[in-house]
Amino acid sequence: MRTAEVKRRFLAHFEKNGHTVVPSAPLPAIDDPNLLFINAGMVQFVPYFLGQATPPYSRAVSVQKCIRTPDIDEVGKTSRHGTFFQMNGNFSFGDYFKSEAIRFAWDLCTTPVDKGGYGLDPDRIWPTVYFEDDEAFDIWEREIGLPKERITRLGKGPNFWSMGIPGPCGPCSELFYDRGPQYGEAGGPAVDEDRYMEFWNLVFMQNIRGEGTDKENYPILGDLPAKNIDTGMGLERMASVLQGVDNLYEIDEVRPILDRATELTGVKYGVSKSQVASESHPNDVRLRVIADHVRTGLMLIGDGVTPSNEGRGYVLRRILRRAVRAIRLLGFEEPAFPHLFPVARDCMSPSYPELESDYERISQYAYGEEEAFLSTLRAGTTILDTAVADLKGEGKSELPGKRAFELHDTYGFPIDLTLEMAAEQGLTVDEKGFRALMTEQRQRAKADAAARKSAHADMSAYGTFLTEHGPTDWVAYETLESDAKVLGILAAGKPVESAGEGDIVEIILDRTPFYAESGGQHADAGSLTGQGFTGSVLDVQRPVKKLIAHKVQVTGGEIAVGQTVHAAVDPEWRVGARQAHSGTHVVHAALRQVLGPSALQSGSFNRPGYLRLDFSWRKGLSNETRSEVEEVANRAVRKDLPVAVEYMPLGRARELGALALFGETYDEEVRVVEIGGEWSRELCGGTHVAHSSQIGPMVVTAESSVGSGQRRIEAATGIEAYQYLARERDLVTRISEELGAPRGELAERVSALVARLKDAERASAKLNEQLLGAEAAERAASASDIAGAAFVAVVDDSHDSRKLAQAIRDHIAQSRPGVVAVAATKGGKASLVVTVNAAAKAKGLSAKELVKAAFGGRGGGSDDVAQGGGAPASEANGLLSTVGEQVGRIVAGE
Ligand code: ATP
Ligand code: MG
């Protein structure tokens, strides 16, 4: 059975049983500050489980795309872990519970294939339950009819679930499939996890837990008022069972990538056929890693993640690099992604058609990243070689941990690569030191995460408002002014009764005309006034869905909970905000018109007078392209295109080709903003002008890089655009006056000036050289003689010491040993350059040794030229005489 069919049957089974089919959320977990990626089907339903929002359905089913980076080291070694996988889940929000959940799972697994099920042999399914959960045990035994010895009771670790923080929790029951005696010993899941493979986890959310010390130690505070069901069935694991293959890298959605890798490398897969993946050949593991990581990379980029050095982008980068590394270890050193990614795309696009239409963009990032890493490998290799040469020079044989860490941290050089390459050179690596530095770094990251977590905890205050008063009545689209009641005041995150002059507090109103920052649009500015009270609104945010909080500075009087206030948006501000936001859409459309549809926006920000837009593009825009974008945008303004706002189902908006942001989750009903019909059509909740002419002029003010493959374009809008141009004009006027040239001739005049300046510099350099030559000849002629060797000692601050020393040396006859020492006293410090000629070297004179003699062992350079510095200026002459004495000693053969 193909994976797509396994998925289809799952959805059909639960839909038939009253579940609403909910699409997968995108991989980046943008609503949860503690999570980089969605790692389970339940994540998008968390607000329902926590009671922060009311679900629009009581039963749901989904196939969720998941990433689990902690499993990365298992990939290829076990038969069942992918970094990317799909979790099929059914959910009940206060509706059915244990008995039905178990029954639904059992029925789907055991219904024969020709009747729409998976047709598993009932005798090969082994459930586990939490050891105290007699209820679940009884259901398996009495309702399903399994013999007692097939039901395993397990402890808290595997069979009690919580989110790791106070909140809902409960026991689980997991389903394992017996893959047969060739995979290991009999006896059930407690005995062998390879033979008995977990494929489905049923979580019975029935309790509330308190604060705990670790994953397993926390008190159970009581029962949840409404019990929930959350389940997860590994789609790939089920597919591997139903396709009768050894592991999930061999299913239809993955195997073709693996096969392509064997073709490229000529390495055979599965030569040492052992049934247990973890025991098989390292090359098999590498091939599986390649297949898994390429697929994961494809899915991540598909969902808008781009390689970078932090956060999600870093996870992607690491996964792609591991794939490159694995294929190199199999002997393939050229770019491999152009061969592998198309195969992965063809495997996955039947379920995710956007991978096909978006492939151009996806491949740009993937291929670009591989090329970049290949050159990193080359550069890193050079750096490692230098380090190795230095070490050998010093007679050492261990690469310090710090060097290995640098290679890792700065150049993304994996430690195993460093180890291997050092070993090739006969060196060891201080791995302990390396690991210590890694741990340090990880702890820093942990501390950051903890800081983010505490920000999360403060959210509870908002949750309370929402539960008590319901959503804020938000009238920003309809009006700029409204009376409102103060529902709550928060000072430093804690509820207070009132606030006085000078205080900065957050105010929750029952109704507000203020636009809360979102979709890249800055919050509105304005004021709150009431009986004996004035306040100015500094910021407006939506800390939890549907609740708006105003950050207000009290400018006079006192404000108290329960009071009525007048909330007024600054109308001038809103005009500017509209112009800037519509301008952002226009610039986006113009960019795509000029560069092509793959120049997609990845983020934006706008406030009155200013907009910026980040977009996917690999190289900088030329001046011509910038002007072209600007021109297209301004022409759209001149055409006075109508701006229309429409609400429609998400599916319809996608059909119309409305542009949505990657990684953004949207409600089922979306707001679509159109400018000139299909000329620009985007999902957007912002405030807009009614006609494009109201945007006014737009001027592109900057274009820059913001990370690999991401560019940023910035523009001034409305009156700011005019002011920007006016400033530029004034600048030109000033330059024109300064040069005494009419504006039309400025460019040529400046080029001519620059050219003349360069000529003058060249002439002066030449002259200096001649002077230096003349001076050097003179100095060489007056060299003193030390037992037949010519010795020149000079204190000079007007030339480059090194150049002067070498020029003097070149004026000494080649047959005669010659030593030149030039001291300088610039900046209050004496420095010294010594150079010797070949005849002097033959006499055993070394520039480096002479400098060292002068500086008591310090100094650097070669036998030909060397330098030292840092002595007090008054010692310049002393340094020179030390060199002279040393020369005398050596020439005399002492
Ligand atoms: P395991 O112990 O095998 O790693 P788990 O306990 O971490 O599994 P759950 O968190 O219960 O798994 O996830 C629910 C289901 O998702 C599992 O029963 C399994 O089928 C699937 N699953 C979990 N992790 C992976 C993975 N890395 N690759 C593929 N499927 C997975
Ligand atoms: Mg796991």
mmCIF file of C-alpha atoms and ligand atoms in Angstrom, residues 68 71 80-85 87 174 193 198-201 232-234 236-237 248, ligand 1:
data_model
loop_
_atom_site.group_PDB
_atom_site.id
_atom_site.type_symbol
_atom_site.label_atom_id
_atom_site.label_comp_id
_atom_site.label_asym_id
_atom_site.label_seq_id
_atom_site.Cartn_x
_atom_site.Cartn_y
_atom_site.Cartn_z
ATOM 1 C CA ARG A 68 12.208 15.995 15.337
ATOM 2 C CA ASP A 71 16.090 12.042 16.624
ATOM 3 C CA ARG A 80 12.034 3.858 12.495
ATOM 4 C CA HIS A 81 13.311 7.416 13.020
ATOM 5 C CA GLY A 82 13.198 10.195 10.478
ATOM 6 C CA THR A 83 14.064 13.850 11.065
ATOM 7 C CA PHE A 84 10.978 14.621 8.973
ATOM 8 C CA PHE A 85 7.907 12.436 9.260
ATOM 9 C CA MET A 87 2.016 12.102 12.117
ATOM 10 C CA GLU A 174 0.761 2.709 22.633
ATOM 11 C CA GLU A 193 11.845 -2.326 20.465
ATOM 12 C CA GLU A 198 5.788 1.418 18.196
ATOM 13 C CA PHE A 199 3.522 2.903 15.566
ATOM 14 C CA TRP A 200 0.662 4.621 17.364
ATOM 15 C CA ASN A 201 0.440 6.544 20.597
ATOM 16 C CA GLY A 232 -0.239 10.080 16.812
ATOM 17 C CA MET A 233 0.375 7.352 14.299
ATOM 18 C CA GLY A 234 3.654 7.449 12.409
ATOM 19 C CA GLU A 236 6.042 6.205 7.574
ATOM 20 C CA ARG A 237 6.161 3.485 10.204
ATOM 21 C CA LEU A 248 11.153 3.645 6.880
HETATM 22 P P1 ATP B 1 10.013 6.375 19.689
HETATM 23 O O1 ATP B 1 10.110 6.031 21.132
HETATM 24 O O2 ATP B 1 9.928 5.204 18.773
HETATM 25 O O3 ATP B 1 11.036 7.384 19.280
HETATM 26 P P2 ATP B 1 8.068 8.331 20.440
HETATM 27 O O4 ATP B 1 7.602 7.809 21.744
HETATM 28 O O5 ATP B 1 9.072 9.402 20.445
HETATM 29 O O6 ATP B 1 8.597 7.117 19.516
HETATM 30 P P3 ATP B 1 5.584 9.719 20.048
HETATM 31 O O7 ATP B 1 6.119 10.993 20.562
HETATM 32 O O8 ATP B 1 4.635 8.962 20.876
HETATM 33 O O9 ATP B 1 6.798 8.768 19.601
HETATM 34 O O10 ATP B 1 4.951 10.005 18.601
HETATM 35 C C1 ATP B 1 3.806 9.337 18.081
HETATM 36 C C2 ATP B 1 4.128 8.489 16.875
HETATM 37 O O11 ATP B 1 4.867 9.206 15.896
HETATM 38 C C3 ATP B 1 4.985 7.304 17.202
HETATM 39 O O12 ATP B 1 4.191 6.235 17.638
HETATM 40 C C4 ATP B 1 5.633 6.995 15.872
HETATM 41 O O13 ATP B 1 4.794 6.205 15.077
HETATM 42 C C5 ATP B 1 5.773 8.338 15.226
HETATM 43 N N1 ATP B 1 7.150 8.866 15.351
HETATM 44 C C6 ATP B 1 7.716 9.443 16.425
HETATM 45 N N2 ATP B 1 8.985 9.855 16.185
HETATM 46 C C7 ATP B 1 9.222 9.530 14.883
HETATM 47 C C8 ATP B 1 10.328 9.696 14.011
HETATM 48 N N3 ATP B 1 11.447 10.313 14.424
HETATM 49 N N4 ATP B 1 10.228 9.242 12.746
HETATM 50 C C9 ATP B 1 9.100 8.634 12.318
HETATM 51 N N5 ATP B 1 8.012 8.450 13.091
HETATM 52 C C10 ATP B 1 8.052 8.888 14.350
#
